[in-house]
Amino acid sequence: MNITAIRGFNDILPGESEVFRLIESEAGRVFSSYGYSEIRLPVVEKTELFSRSIGETTDIVEKEMYTFPDRHGDSLTLRPEGTASAVRAYIEHKLYTLPVARLYYTGPMFRYERPQKGRYRQFYQVGAECLGDDSPRSDAEALSMLMTFFERLELKGATLQINSLGCAQCRPAYKERLKAFLAGRVDSLCENCRRRIGANPLRALDCKSHGCMEATKDAPSIIESLCQPCSVHFEAVRARLRLSGVEAKINARMVRGLDYYTRTTFEIIAEGLGSQNAVAAGGRYDRLVAELGGPETPCFGFAIGMERLALIIREGVPVRPLGVFIALGSPAEEKGAALLKDWRDKGLKLTEDFSTGQLRNRMKRADRLGARYVVILGPDELGQGVVTFKDMASAFQEKLPWDGVPARVLRGAIGAVES
RNA sequence: GUGGGCGUAGCUCAAUGGUUAGAGCGCUGGACUGUGACUCCAGAGGCUGGGGGUUCGAAACCCCUCGUCCACCCCA
């Protein structure tokens, strides 16, 4: 085999694809029950959109984007995340004329990183953005919607951590305080953190190196440094979450890797993912729309990592039981065509075996295809207007009149019927 | 970008530097001319990831390279 998929780009094969479909359809169901509508966004945007919204000095923009010139020389980029595109579309189509826009999207994102467990160069996200509302209830609503979604998927052991990064009023002051604090202990910081003290001292807070963890133990807390409005907002979000029965742990050291966040940020941590343990994350971004040329618009949004979620949600996605149809001889094949059409129209999931060997081998093929039942039409059955209907799990078989097959399958005797 | 583990049949894995690289599962066919899973028999399937080197002799040892997994960085 000479040509293989490129590194970090994976095929999602049958077996796995059902889980992805389940995640997407459940997300659509839950989100739309909160008034969210789907927006389909392009996978490629002008590079500038991402560098301006995510931040010039972030890792994503500095070294993880798939950027290339198109034939006119414009610099294009495969989207590394969805929020920037959603905001661009919001402004471009003047969706701000609505009182509030609740949007969700799903699809592939691209980042040039070394692949490892739960991290790939092409990865899928489901994201949601609520644009045009500054109420803390909006933060809480999105969070409890997300938790509801996880409940629907029977996700166990997911914990919600929240933080507030403040706003243009209070963050700069905090940054200075932290810088001053860190400056006193440069020696114990890791090389990386030393370098970023100037541009992004907050990063030192969630650095995993021992020295940094030790050095920042008594660092000033951002939560305690919030200005009055931000502090009120944060407390209101927490109160609202309690009301909805959502447990949230404060993590004052949680820092986001994208520059546009303000006030509330959060992460949902799941077990069983190795070191890439955030299955969903997001927060408030009150400045981004204005920074990209739209009107002042407060927003809240998040994204869910689909392959990470797929790694941990329960197995055994319900699928409709598969039937295999076996015709013996040309007359039966001809009659079978009409019967299959009718049965499929009535909702059965049936595949036909086109092989011609011994019935024994054809049964074997049906078994290998995962057939829950087999429908056999041979010369005998043809004469009597029946089929031989066999339940593969119990080995029980019976003769059924042609129009009796759908009822036999659909009444559930063959297992749960679900799409 | 950095570090480590692993690359042998479709899959999971064997094989002190020494004949013709094996096993289980799967696949194809038969025993059994209309009944799968169990049993038995036969068969197909490999440039041992690729390239170079050491050696009388390499799947094995050395170098390079590619792929993959895990971790770091960072993130969903």
PDB file of N, CA and C (backbone and C1' of nucleotides) in Angstrom, chain A residues 7 59 111 113-114 116-117 119 125 196 203 256-257 275-276 278-279 308 358 360-361 363 367-368 380-381 390 392 395 397, chain B residues 1-4 26-40 66-76:
ATOM      1  N   ARG A   7      -0.601  11.895   8.280  1.00  0.00           N
ATOM      2  CA  ARG A   7      -0.484  11.866   9.739  1.00  0.00           C
ATOM      3  C   ARG A   7      -1.509  12.750  10.433  1.00  0.00           C
ATOM      4  N   ASP A  59      -0.205  29.890  20.641  1.00  0.00           N
ATOM      5  CA  ASP A  59       0.423  28.746  19.982  1.00  0.00           C
ATOM      6  C   ASP A  59      -0.322  28.363  18.708  1.00  0.00           C
ATOM      7  N   ARG A 111      -5.466  21.412  13.220  1.00  0.00           N
ATOM      8  CA  ARG A 111      -4.324  22.015  13.898  1.00  0.00           C
ATOM      9  C   ARG A 111      -3.101  21.138  13.679  1.00  0.00           C
ATOM     10  N   GLU A 113      -0.409  19.639  15.016  1.00  0.00           N
ATOM     11  CA  GLU A 113       0.215  19.249  16.282  1.00  0.00           C
ATOM     12  C   GLU A 113       0.640  17.799  16.174  1.00  0.00           C
ATOM     13  N   ARG A 114       1.484  17.350  17.091  1.00  0.00           N
ATOM     14  CA  ARG A 114       1.824  15.928  17.112  1.00  0.00           C
ATOM     15  C   ARG A 114       0.626  15.168  17.642  1.00  0.00           C
ATOM     16  N   GLN A 116      -1.688  12.452  19.410  1.00  0.00           N
ATOM     17  CA  GLN A 116      -1.600  11.511  20.518  1.00  0.00           C
ATOM     18  C   GLN A 116      -3.022  11.184  20.936  1.00  0.00           C
ATOM     19  N   LYS A 117      -3.154  10.479  22.042  1.00  0.00           N
ATOM     20  CA  LYS A 117      -4.491  10.046  22.427  1.00  0.00           C
ATOM     21  C   LYS A 117      -5.443  11.238  22.557  1.00  0.00           C
ATOM     22  N   ARG A 119      -6.050  13.483  20.413  1.00  0.00           N
ATOM     23  CA  ARG A 119      -5.650  14.692  19.698  1.00  0.00           C
ATOM     24  C   ARG A 119      -5.161  14.348  18.298  1.00  0.00           C
ATOM     25  N   GLN A 125     -15.451  18.915  16.104  1.00  0.00           N
ATOM     26  CA  GLN A 125     -16.044  19.588  17.247  1.00  0.00           C
ATOM     27  C   GLN A 125     -17.519  19.830  17.007  1.00  0.00           C
ATOM     28  N   ARG A 196       7.409  33.703  28.918  1.00  0.00           N
ATOM     29  CA  ARG A 196       6.104  34.335  28.705  1.00  0.00           C
ATOM     30  C   ARG A 196       5.649  35.282  29.817  1.00  0.00           C
ATOM     31  N   ARG A 203      -0.282  32.216  31.936  1.00  0.00           N
ATOM     32  CA  ARG A 203       0.019  30.844  31.554  1.00  0.00           C
ATOM     33  C   ARG A 203       0.810  30.098  32.632  1.00  0.00           C
ATOM     34  N   ARG A 256      -7.091  30.121  29.492  1.00  0.00           N
ATOM     35  CA  ARG A 256      -7.418  29.647  28.149  1.00  0.00           C
ATOM     36  C   ARG A 256      -6.304  29.982  27.161  1.00  0.00           C
ATOM     37  N   GLY A 257      -6.232  29.204  26.111  1.00  0.00           N
ATOM     38  CA  GLY A 257      -5.174  29.400  25.140  1.00  0.00           C
ATOM     39  C   GLY A 257      -5.544  30.340  24.014  1.00  0.00           C
ATOM     40  N   SER A 275      -3.756  12.345  28.909  1.00  0.00           N
ATOM     41  CA  SER A 275      -3.454  13.705  29.345  1.00  0.00           C
ATOM     42  C   SER A 275      -4.283  14.757  28.613  1.00  0.00           C
ATOM     43  N   GLN A 276      -4.921  14.362  27.526  1.00  0.00           N
ATOM     44  CA  GLN A 276      -5.806  15.316  26.848  1.00  0.00           C
ATOM     45  C   GLN A 276      -7.194  15.135  27.439  1.00  0.00           C
ATOM     46  N   ALA A 278      -9.598  17.332  28.594  1.00  0.00           N
ATOM     47  CA  ALA A 278     -10.699  18.278  28.465  1.00  0.00           C
ATOM     48  C   ALA A 278     -11.596  17.838  27.314  1.00  0.00           C
ATOM     49  N   VAL A 279     -12.835  17.555  27.631  1.00  0.00           N
ATOM     50  CA  VAL A 279     -13.740  17.058  26.598  1.00  0.00           C
ATOM     51  C   VAL A 279     -14.581  18.199  26.026  1.00  0.00           C
ATOM     52  N   ARG A 308     -12.734  12.857  21.525  1.00  0.00           N
ATOM     53  CA  ARG A 308     -12.528  12.652  22.962  1.00  0.00           C
ATOM     54  C   ARG A 308     -13.799  12.125  23.599  1.00  0.00           C
ATOM     55  N   GLN A 358     -23.259 -22.566  -1.871  1.00  0.00           N
ATOM     56  CA  GLN A 358     -24.172 -23.360  -1.064  1.00  0.00           C
ATOM     57  C   GLN A 358     -24.867 -22.474  -0.043  1.00  0.00           C
ATOM     58  N   ARG A 360     -25.315 -23.050   2.908  1.00  0.00           N
ATOM     59  CA  ARG A 360     -24.487 -23.108   4.113  1.00  0.00           C
ATOM     60  C   ARG A 360     -23.478 -21.960   4.155  1.00  0.00           C
ATOM     61  N   ASN A 361     -22.837 -21.731   3.010  1.00  0.00           N
ATOM     62  CA  ASN A 361     -21.855 -20.653   2.971  1.00  0.00           C
ATOM     63  C   ASN A 361     -22.520 -19.288   2.946  1.00  0.00           C
ATOM     64  N   MET A 363     -25.274 -18.591   4.474  1.00  0.00           N
ATOM     65  CA  MET A 363     -25.675 -18.347   5.863  1.00  0.00           C
ATOM     66  C   MET A 363     -24.476 -17.818   6.663  1.00  0.00           C
ATOM     67  N   ASP A 367     -24.098 -14.311   8.675  1.00  0.00           N
ATOM     68  CA  ASP A 367     -23.676 -14.255  10.075  1.00  0.00           C
ATOM     69  C   ASP A 367     -22.533 -13.253  10.236  1.00  0.00           C
ATOM     70  N   ARG A 368     -21.573 -13.339   9.302  1.00  0.00           N
ATOM     71  CA  ARG A 368     -20.413 -12.459   9.356  1.00  0.00           C
ATOM     72  C   ARG A 368     -20.784 -11.000   9.162  1.00  0.00           C
ATOM     73  N   ASP A 380     -39.284 -23.634  -2.887  1.00  0.00           N
ATOM     74  CA  ASP A 380     -40.386 -24.114  -2.042  1.00  0.00           C
ATOM     75  C   ASP A 380     -41.233 -22.959  -1.530  1.00  0.00           C
ATOM     76  N   GLU A 381     -40.535 -21.976  -0.930  1.00  0.00           N
ATOM     77  CA  GLU A 381     -41.230 -20.821  -0.353  1.00  0.00           C
ATOM     78  C   GLU A 381     -41.997 -20.072  -1.443  1.00  0.00           C
ATOM     79  N   LYS A 390     -35.468 -16.681   9.811  1.00  0.00           N
ATOM     80  CA  LYS A 390     -34.666 -17.253  10.880  1.00  0.00           C
ATOM     81  C   LYS A 390     -34.062 -16.183  11.784  1.00  0.00           C
ATOM     82  N   MET A 392     -31.246 -15.303  14.049  1.00  0.00           N
ATOM     83  CA  MET A 392     -29.889 -15.860  14.136  1.00  0.00           C
ATOM     84  C   MET A 392     -29.415 -16.072  15.570  1.00  0.00           C
ATOM     85  N   ALA A 395     -31.694 -19.132  16.756  1.00  0.00           N
ATOM     86  CA  ALA A 395     -31.747 -20.207  15.771  1.00  0.00           C
ATOM     87  C   ALA A 395     -33.168 -20.669  15.495  1.00  0.00           C
ATOM     88  N   GLN A 397     -36.607 -20.738  13.655  1.00  0.00           N
ATOM     89  CA  GLN A 397     -37.050 -20.305  12.338  1.00  0.00           C
ATOM     90  C   GLN A 397     -38.475 -20.749  12.052  1.00  0.00           C
TER      91      GLN A 397
ATOM     92  P     G B   1       8.841  19.130  13.050  1.00  0.00           P
ATOM     93  O5'   G B   1       9.443  19.652  14.427  1.00  0.00           O
ATOM     94  C5'   G B   1      10.346  20.739  14.460  1.00  0.00           C
ATOM     95  C4'   G B   1      10.595  21.133  15.886  1.00  0.00           C
ATOM     96  C3'   G B   1      10.946  19.976  16.805  1.00  0.00           C
ATOM     97  O3'   G B   1      12.316  19.630  16.721  1.00  0.00           O
ATOM     98  C1'   G B   1       9.275  21.309  17.823  1.00  0.00           C
ATOM     99  P     U B   2      12.786  18.085  16.896  1.00  0.00           P
ATOM    100  O5'   U B   2      12.661  17.869  18.469  1.00  0.00           O
ATOM    101  C5'   U B   2      13.412  18.669  19.369  1.00  0.00           C
ATOM    102  C4'   U B   2      13.176  18.226  20.788  1.00  0.00           C
ATOM    103  C3'   U B   2      13.215  16.722  21.018  1.00  0.00           C
ATOM    104  O3'   U B   2      14.540  16.230  21.160  1.00  0.00           O
ATOM    105  C1'   U B   2      11.301  17.619  22.063  1.00  0.00           C
ATOM    106  P     G B   3      14.855  14.699  20.781  1.00  0.00           P
ATOM    107  O5'   G B   3      14.141  13.880  21.943  1.00  0.00           O
ATOM    108  C5'   G B   3      14.694  13.886  23.253  1.00  0.00           C
ATOM    109  C4'   G B   3      13.809  13.124  24.202  1.00  0.00           C
ATOM    110  C3'   G B   3      13.571  11.656  23.877  1.00  0.00           C
ATOM    111  O3'   G B   3      14.655  10.829  24.265  1.00  0.00           O
ATOM    112  C1'   G B   3      11.522  12.681  24.451  1.00  0.00           C
ATOM    113  P     G B   4      14.977   9.509  23.385  1.00  0.00           P
ATOM    114  O5'   G B   4      13.852   8.485  23.846  1.00  0.00           O
ATOM    115  C5'   G B   4      13.937   7.862  25.119  1.00  0.00           C
ATOM    116  C4'   G B   4      12.639   7.192  25.463  1.00  0.00           C
ATOM    117  C3'   G B   4      12.245   6.005  24.589  1.00  0.00           C
ATOM    118  O3'   G B   4      12.913   4.810  24.951  1.00  0.00           O
ATOM    119  C1'   G B   4      10.380   7.424  24.867  1.00  0.00           C
ATOM    120  P     G B  26     -12.447 -17.916  13.500  1.00  0.00           P
ATOM    121  O5'   G B  26     -12.151 -16.818  12.387  1.00  0.00           O
ATOM    122  C5'   G B  26     -12.717 -15.512  12.487  1.00  0.00           C
ATOM    123  C4'   G B  26     -12.169 -14.630  11.386  1.00  0.00           C
ATOM    124  C3'   G B  26     -12.412 -15.122   9.969  1.00  0.00           C
ATOM    125  O3'   G B  26     -13.701 -14.778   9.507  1.00  0.00           O
ATOM    126  C1'   G B  26     -10.156 -14.464  10.197  1.00  0.00           C
ATOM    127  P     C B  27     -14.426 -15.709   8.446  1.00  0.00           P
ATOM    128  O5'   C B  27     -13.483 -15.576   7.158  1.00  0.00           O
ATOM    129  C5'   C B  27     -13.381 -14.341   6.472  1.00  0.00           C
ATOM    130  C4'   C B  27     -12.457 -14.489   5.280  1.00  0.00           C
ATOM    131  C3'   C B  27     -12.814 -15.637   4.336  1.00  0.00           C
ATOM    132  O3'   C B  27     -13.835 -15.259   3.427  1.00  0.00           O
ATOM    133  C1'   C B  27     -10.507 -15.708   4.810  1.00  0.00           C
ATOM    134  P     U B  28     -14.950 -16.298   3.037  1.00  0.00           P
ATOM    135  O5'   U B  28     -14.176 -17.239   2.014  1.00  0.00           O
ATOM    136  C5'   U B  28     -13.704 -16.737   0.777  1.00  0.00           C
ATOM    137  C4'   U B  28     -13.002 -17.823   0.003  1.00  0.00           C
ATOM    138  C3'   U B  28     -13.726 -19.153  -0.027  1.00  0.00           C
ATOM    139  O3'   U B  28     -14.744 -19.181  -1.023  1.00  0.00           O
ATOM    140  C1'   U B  28     -11.471 -19.536   0.526  1.00  0.00           C
ATOM    141  P     G B  29     -16.057 -20.036  -0.728  1.00  0.00           P
ATOM    142  O5'   G B  29     -15.522 -21.539  -0.848  1.00  0.00           O
ATOM    143  C5'   G B  29     -15.177 -22.067  -2.111  1.00  0.00           C
ATOM    144  C4'   G B  29     -14.454 -23.378  -1.968  1.00  0.00           C
ATOM    145  C3'   G B  29     -15.227 -24.508  -1.305  1.00  0.00           C
ATOM    146  O3'   G B  29     -16.172 -25.105  -2.174  1.00  0.00           O
ATOM    147  C1'   G B  29     -13.028 -24.467  -0.465  1.00  0.00           C
ATOM    148  P     G B  30     -17.447 -25.814  -1.580  1.00  0.00           P
ATOM    149  O5'   G B  30     -16.854 -27.113  -0.874  1.00  0.00           O
ATOM    150  C5'   G B  30     -16.392 -28.200  -1.658  1.00  0.00           C
ATOM    151  C4'   G B  30     -15.703 -29.227  -0.800  1.00  0.00           C
ATOM    152  C3'   G B  30     -16.573 -29.983   0.204  1.00  0.00           C
ATOM    153  O3'   G B  30     -17.349 -30.989  -0.408  1.00  0.00           O
ATOM    154  C1'   G B  30     -14.544 -29.369   1.229  1.00  0.00           C
ATOM    155  P     A B  31     -18.688 -31.458   0.249  1.00  0.00           P
ATOM    156  O5'   A B  31     -18.188 -32.250   1.530  1.00  0.00           O
ATOM    157  C5'   A B  31     -17.405 -33.423   1.382  1.00  0.00           C
ATOM    158  C4'   A B  31     -17.109 -34.018   2.739  1.00  0.00           C
ATOM    159  C3'   A B  31     -18.336 -34.239   3.620  1.00  0.00           C
ATOM    160  O3'   A B  31     -18.980 -35.458   3.295  1.00  0.00           O
ATOM    161  C1'   A B  31     -16.624 -33.202   4.874  1.00  0.00           C
ATOM    162  P     C B  32     -20.432 -35.736   3.721  1.00  0.00           P
ATOM    163  O5'   C B  32     -21.267 -34.477   3.252  1.00  0.00           O
ATOM    164  C5'   C B  32     -22.693 -34.578   3.131  1.00  0.00           C
ATOM    165  C4'   C B  32     -23.342 -33.254   3.453  1.00  0.00           C
ATOM    166  C3'   C B  32     -22.790 -32.079   2.655  1.00  0.00           C
ATOM    167  O3'   C B  32     -23.841 -31.158   2.384  1.00  0.00           O
ATOM    168  C1'   C B  32     -22.511 -31.646   4.941  1.00  0.00           C
ATOM    169  P     U B  33     -25.147 -31.598   1.519  1.00  0.00           P
ATOM    170  O5'   U B  33     -24.720 -31.364   0.015  1.00  0.00           O
ATOM    171  C5'   U B  33     -24.229 -30.108  -0.453  1.00  0.00           C
ATOM    172  C4'   U B  33     -24.892 -29.872  -1.780  1.00  0.00           C
ATOM    173  C3'   U B  33     -26.393 -29.579  -1.638  1.00  0.00           C
ATOM    174  O3'   U B  33     -26.618 -28.188  -1.869  1.00  0.00           O
ATOM    175  C1'   U B  33     -26.003 -31.346  -3.228  1.00  0.00           C
ATOM    176  P     G B  34     -26.647 -27.192  -0.736  1.00  0.00           P
ATOM    177  O5'   G B  34     -28.199 -26.942  -0.651  1.00  0.00           O
ATOM    178  C5'   G B  34     -29.011 -27.706   0.202  1.00  0.00           C
ATOM    179  C4'   G B  34     -29.575 -26.762   1.262  1.00  0.00           C
ATOM    180  C3'   G B  34     -30.342 -27.518   2.336  1.00  0.00           C
ATOM    181  O3'   G B  34     -30.119 -26.910   3.581  1.00  0.00           O
ATOM    182  C1'   G B  34     -31.739 -25.896   1.302  1.00  0.00           C
ATOM    183  P     U B  35     -29.066 -27.782   4.585  1.00  0.00           P
ATOM    184  O5'   U B  35     -28.501 -26.671   5.551  1.00  0.00           O
ATOM    185  C5'   U B  35     -27.554 -25.705   5.050  1.00  0.00           C
ATOM    186  C4'   U B  35     -27.499 -24.561   6.035  1.00  0.00           C
ATOM    187  C3'   U B  35     -27.518 -25.008   7.487  1.00  0.00           C
ATOM    188  O3'   U B  35     -26.701 -24.131   8.232  1.00  0.00           O
ATOM    189  C1'   U B  35     -29.378 -23.617   7.059  1.00  0.00           C
ATOM    190  P     G B  36     -25.317 -24.668   8.837  1.00  0.00           P
ATOM    191  O5'   G B  36     -24.632 -23.309   9.269  1.00  0.00           O
ATOM    192  C5'   G B  36     -24.023 -22.479   8.288  1.00  0.00           C
ATOM    193  C4'   G B  36     -23.612 -21.182   8.914  1.00  0.00           C
ATOM    194  C3'   G B  36     -22.966 -21.331  10.288  1.00  0.00           C
ATOM    195  O3'   G B  36     -21.582 -21.531  10.128  1.00  0.00           O
ATOM    196  C1'   G B  36     -24.650 -19.664  10.373  1.00  0.00           C
ATOM    197  P     A B  37     -20.791 -22.350  11.270  1.00  0.00           P
ATOM    198  O5'   A B  37     -20.923 -21.405  12.564  1.00  0.00           O
ATOM    199  C5'   A B  37     -20.217 -20.182  12.680  1.00  0.00           C
ATOM    200  C4'   A B  37     -20.266 -19.757  14.135  1.00  0.00           C
ATOM    201  C3'   A B  37     -19.800 -20.872  15.049  1.00  0.00           C
ATOM    202  O3'   A B  37     -18.884 -20.413  16.031  1.00  0.00           O
ATOM    203  C1'   A B  37     -22.012 -20.172  15.624  1.00  0.00           C
ATOM    204  P     C B  38     -17.478 -21.243  16.011  1.00  0.00           P
ATOM    205  O5'   C B  38     -17.853 -22.707  16.557  1.00  0.00           O
ATOM    206  C5'   C B  38     -18.050 -22.914  17.952  1.00  0.00           C
ATOM    207  C4'   C B  38     -18.181 -24.391  18.235  1.00  0.00           C
ATOM    208  C3'   C B  38     -17.180 -25.279  17.493  1.00  0.00           C
ATOM    209  O3'   C B  38     -15.921 -25.310  18.149  1.00  0.00           O
ATOM    210  C1'   C B  38     -19.354 -26.218  17.315  1.00  0.00           C
ATOM    211  P     U B  39     -14.591 -25.475  17.267  1.00  0.00           P
ATOM    212  O5'   U B  39     -14.697 -26.973  16.741  1.00  0.00           O
ATOM    213  C5'   U B  39     -14.708 -28.062  17.657  1.00  0.00           C
ATOM    214  C4'   U B  39     -14.839 -29.349  16.898  1.00  0.00           C
ATOM    215  C3'   U B  39     -13.816 -29.568  15.801  1.00  0.00           C
ATOM    216  O3'   U B  39     -12.595 -30.040  16.330  1.00  0.00           O
ATOM    217  C1'   U B  39     -15.970 -30.136  14.995  1.00  0.00           C
ATOM    218  P     C B  40     -11.226 -29.500  15.699  1.00  0.00           P
ATOM    219  O5'   C B  40     -11.091 -30.426  14.407  1.00  0.00           O
ATOM    220  C5'   C B  40     -11.032 -31.832  14.543  1.00  0.00           C
ATOM    221  C4'   C B  40     -11.208 -32.490  13.197  1.00  0.00           C
ATOM    222  C3'   C B  40     -10.313 -31.968  12.088  1.00  0.00           C
ATOM    223  O3'   C B  40      -9.001 -32.507  12.149  1.00  0.00           O
ATOM    224  C1'   C B  40     -12.516 -32.157  11.274  1.00  0.00           C
ATOM    225  P     C B  66      11.656  11.188   8.138  1.00  0.00           P
ATOM    226  O5'   C B  66      10.438  10.194   7.859  1.00  0.00           O
ATOM    227  C5'   C B  66       9.890  10.073   6.548  1.00  0.00           C
ATOM    228  C4'   C B  66       9.016   8.853   6.464  1.00  0.00           C
ATOM    229  C3'   C B  66       7.908   8.752   7.509  1.00  0.00           C
ATOM    230  O3'   C B  66       6.789   9.556   7.192  1.00  0.00           O
ATOM    231  C1'   C B  66       9.005   6.677   7.352  1.00  0.00           C
ATOM    232  P     G B  67       5.847  10.114   8.361  1.00  0.00           P
ATOM    233  O5'   G B  67       5.102   8.809   8.888  1.00  0.00           O
ATOM    234  C5'   G B  67       4.226   8.092   8.035  1.00  0.00           C
ATOM    235  C4'   G B  67       3.816   6.801   8.680  1.00  0.00           C
ATOM    236  C3'   G B  67       3.163   6.927  10.046  1.00  0.00           C
ATOM    237  O3'   G B  67       1.806   7.278   9.947  1.00  0.00           O
ATOM    238  C1'   G B  67       4.781   5.206  10.105  1.00  0.00           C
ATOM    239  P     U B  68       1.118   8.142  11.112  1.00  0.00           P
ATOM    240  O5'   U B  68       1.025   7.103  12.316  1.00  0.00           O
ATOM    241  C5'   U B  68       0.196   5.954  12.219  1.00  0.00           C
ATOM    242  C4'   U B  68       0.448   5.054  13.397  1.00  0.00           C
ATOM    243  C3'   U B  68       0.259   5.702  14.762  1.00  0.00           C
ATOM    244  O3'   U B  68      -1.098   5.714  15.149  1.00  0.00           O
ATOM    245  C1'   U B  68       2.303   4.505  14.727  1.00  0.00           C
ATOM    246  P     C B  69      -1.636   6.874  16.078  1.00  0.00           P
ATOM    247  O5'   C B  69      -1.174   6.394  17.521  1.00  0.00           O
ATOM    248  C5'   C B  69      -1.688   5.197  18.078  1.00  0.00           C
ATOM    249  C4'   C B  69      -0.878   4.801  19.286  1.00  0.00           C
ATOM    250  C3'   C B  69      -0.776   5.865  20.381  1.00  0.00           C
ATOM    251  O3'   C B  69      -1.914   5.863  21.213  1.00  0.00           O
ATOM    252  C1'   C B  69       1.364   4.949  19.959  1.00  0.00           C
ATOM    253  P     C B  70      -2.393   7.209  21.887  1.00  0.00           P
ATOM    254  O5'   C B  70      -1.267   7.460  22.998  1.00  0.00           O
ATOM    255  C5'   C B  70      -1.203   6.637  24.147  1.00  0.00           C
ATOM    256  C4'   C B  70       0.053   6.928  24.933  1.00  0.00           C
ATOM    257  C3'   C B  70       0.243   8.371  25.389  1.00  0.00           C
ATOM    258  O3'   C B  70      -0.538   8.697  26.523  1.00  0.00           O
ATOM    259  C1'   C B  70       2.274   7.527  24.541  1.00  0.00           C
ATOM    260  P     A B  71      -0.988  10.183  26.766  1.00  0.00           P
ATOM    261  O5'   A B  71       0.381  10.935  27.132  1.00  0.00           O
ATOM    262  C5'   A B  71       0.993  10.725  28.391  1.00  0.00           C
ATOM    263  C4'   A B  71       2.379  11.321  28.423  1.00  0.00           C
ATOM    264  C3'   A B  71       2.495  12.828  28.221  1.00  0.00           C
ATOM    265  O3'   A B  71       2.124  13.567  29.368  1.00  0.00           O
ATOM    266  C1'   A B  71       4.183  11.741  26.989  1.00  0.00           C
ATOM    267  P     C B  72       1.603  15.053  29.169  1.00  0.00           P
ATOM    268  O5'   C B  72       2.928  15.834  28.753  1.00  0.00           O
ATOM    269  C5'   C B  72       3.983  16.012  29.679  1.00  0.00           C
ATOM    270  C4'   C B  72       5.115  16.776  29.041  1.00  0.00           C
ATOM    271  C3'   C B  72       4.766  18.171  28.556  1.00  0.00           C
ATOM    272  O3'   C B  72       4.780  19.111  29.611  1.00  0.00           O
ATOM    273  C1'   C B  72       6.037  17.058  26.908  1.00  0.00           C
ATOM    274  P     C B  73       3.638  20.200  29.665  1.00  0.00           P
ATOM    275  O5'   C B  73       3.920  21.064  28.353  1.00  0.00           O
ATOM    276  C5'   C B  73       5.024  21.937  28.281  1.00  0.00           C
ATOM    277  C4'   C B  73       5.123  22.533  26.907  1.00  0.00           C
ATOM    278  C3'   C B  73       3.886  23.284  26.437  1.00  0.00           C
ATOM    279  O3'   C B  73       3.839  24.606  26.931  1.00  0.00           O
ATOM    280  C1'   C B  73       4.612  21.815  24.731  1.00  0.00           C
ATOM    281  P     C B  74       2.577  25.105  27.763  1.00  0.00           P
ATOM    282  O5'   C B  74       1.381  24.944  26.732  1.00  0.00           O
ATOM    283  C5'   C B  74       1.216  25.902  25.683  1.00  0.00           C
ATOM    284  C4'   C B  74       0.385  25.323  24.581  1.00  0.00           C
ATOM    285  C3'   C B  74      -1.103  25.193  24.846  1.00  0.00           C
ATOM    286  O3'   C B  74      -1.774  26.434  24.680  1.00  0.00           O
ATOM    287  C1'   C B  74      -0.317  23.216  23.845  1.00  0.00           C
ATOM    288  P     C B  75      -3.200  26.664  25.289  1.00  0.00           P
ATOM    289  O5'   C B  75      -4.051  25.491  24.627  1.00  0.00           O
ATOM    290  C5'   C B  75      -5.090  25.777  23.697  1.00  0.00           C
ATOM    291  C4'   C B  75      -5.501  24.533  22.984  1.00  0.00           C
ATOM    292  C3'   C B  75      -6.868  23.988  23.378  1.00  0.00           C
ATOM    293  O3'   C B  75      -7.888  24.638  22.641  1.00  0.00           O
ATOM    294  C1'   C B  75      -5.283  22.229  23.363  1.00  0.00           C
ATOM    295  P     A B  76      -9.316  24.907  23.355  1.00  0.00           P
ATOM    296  O5'   A B  76     -10.112  23.566  23.032  1.00  0.00           O
ATOM    297  C5'   A B  76     -11.508  23.553  23.167  1.00  0.00           C
ATOM    298  C4'   A B  76     -11.961  22.122  23.205  1.00  0.00           C
ATOM    299  C3'   A B  76     -11.145  21.255  24.145  1.00  0.00           C
ATOM    300  O3'   A B  76     -11.685  21.323  25.445  1.00  0.00           O
ATOM    301  C1'   A B  76     -11.355  20.194  22.041  1.00  0.00           C
TER     302        A B  76
END
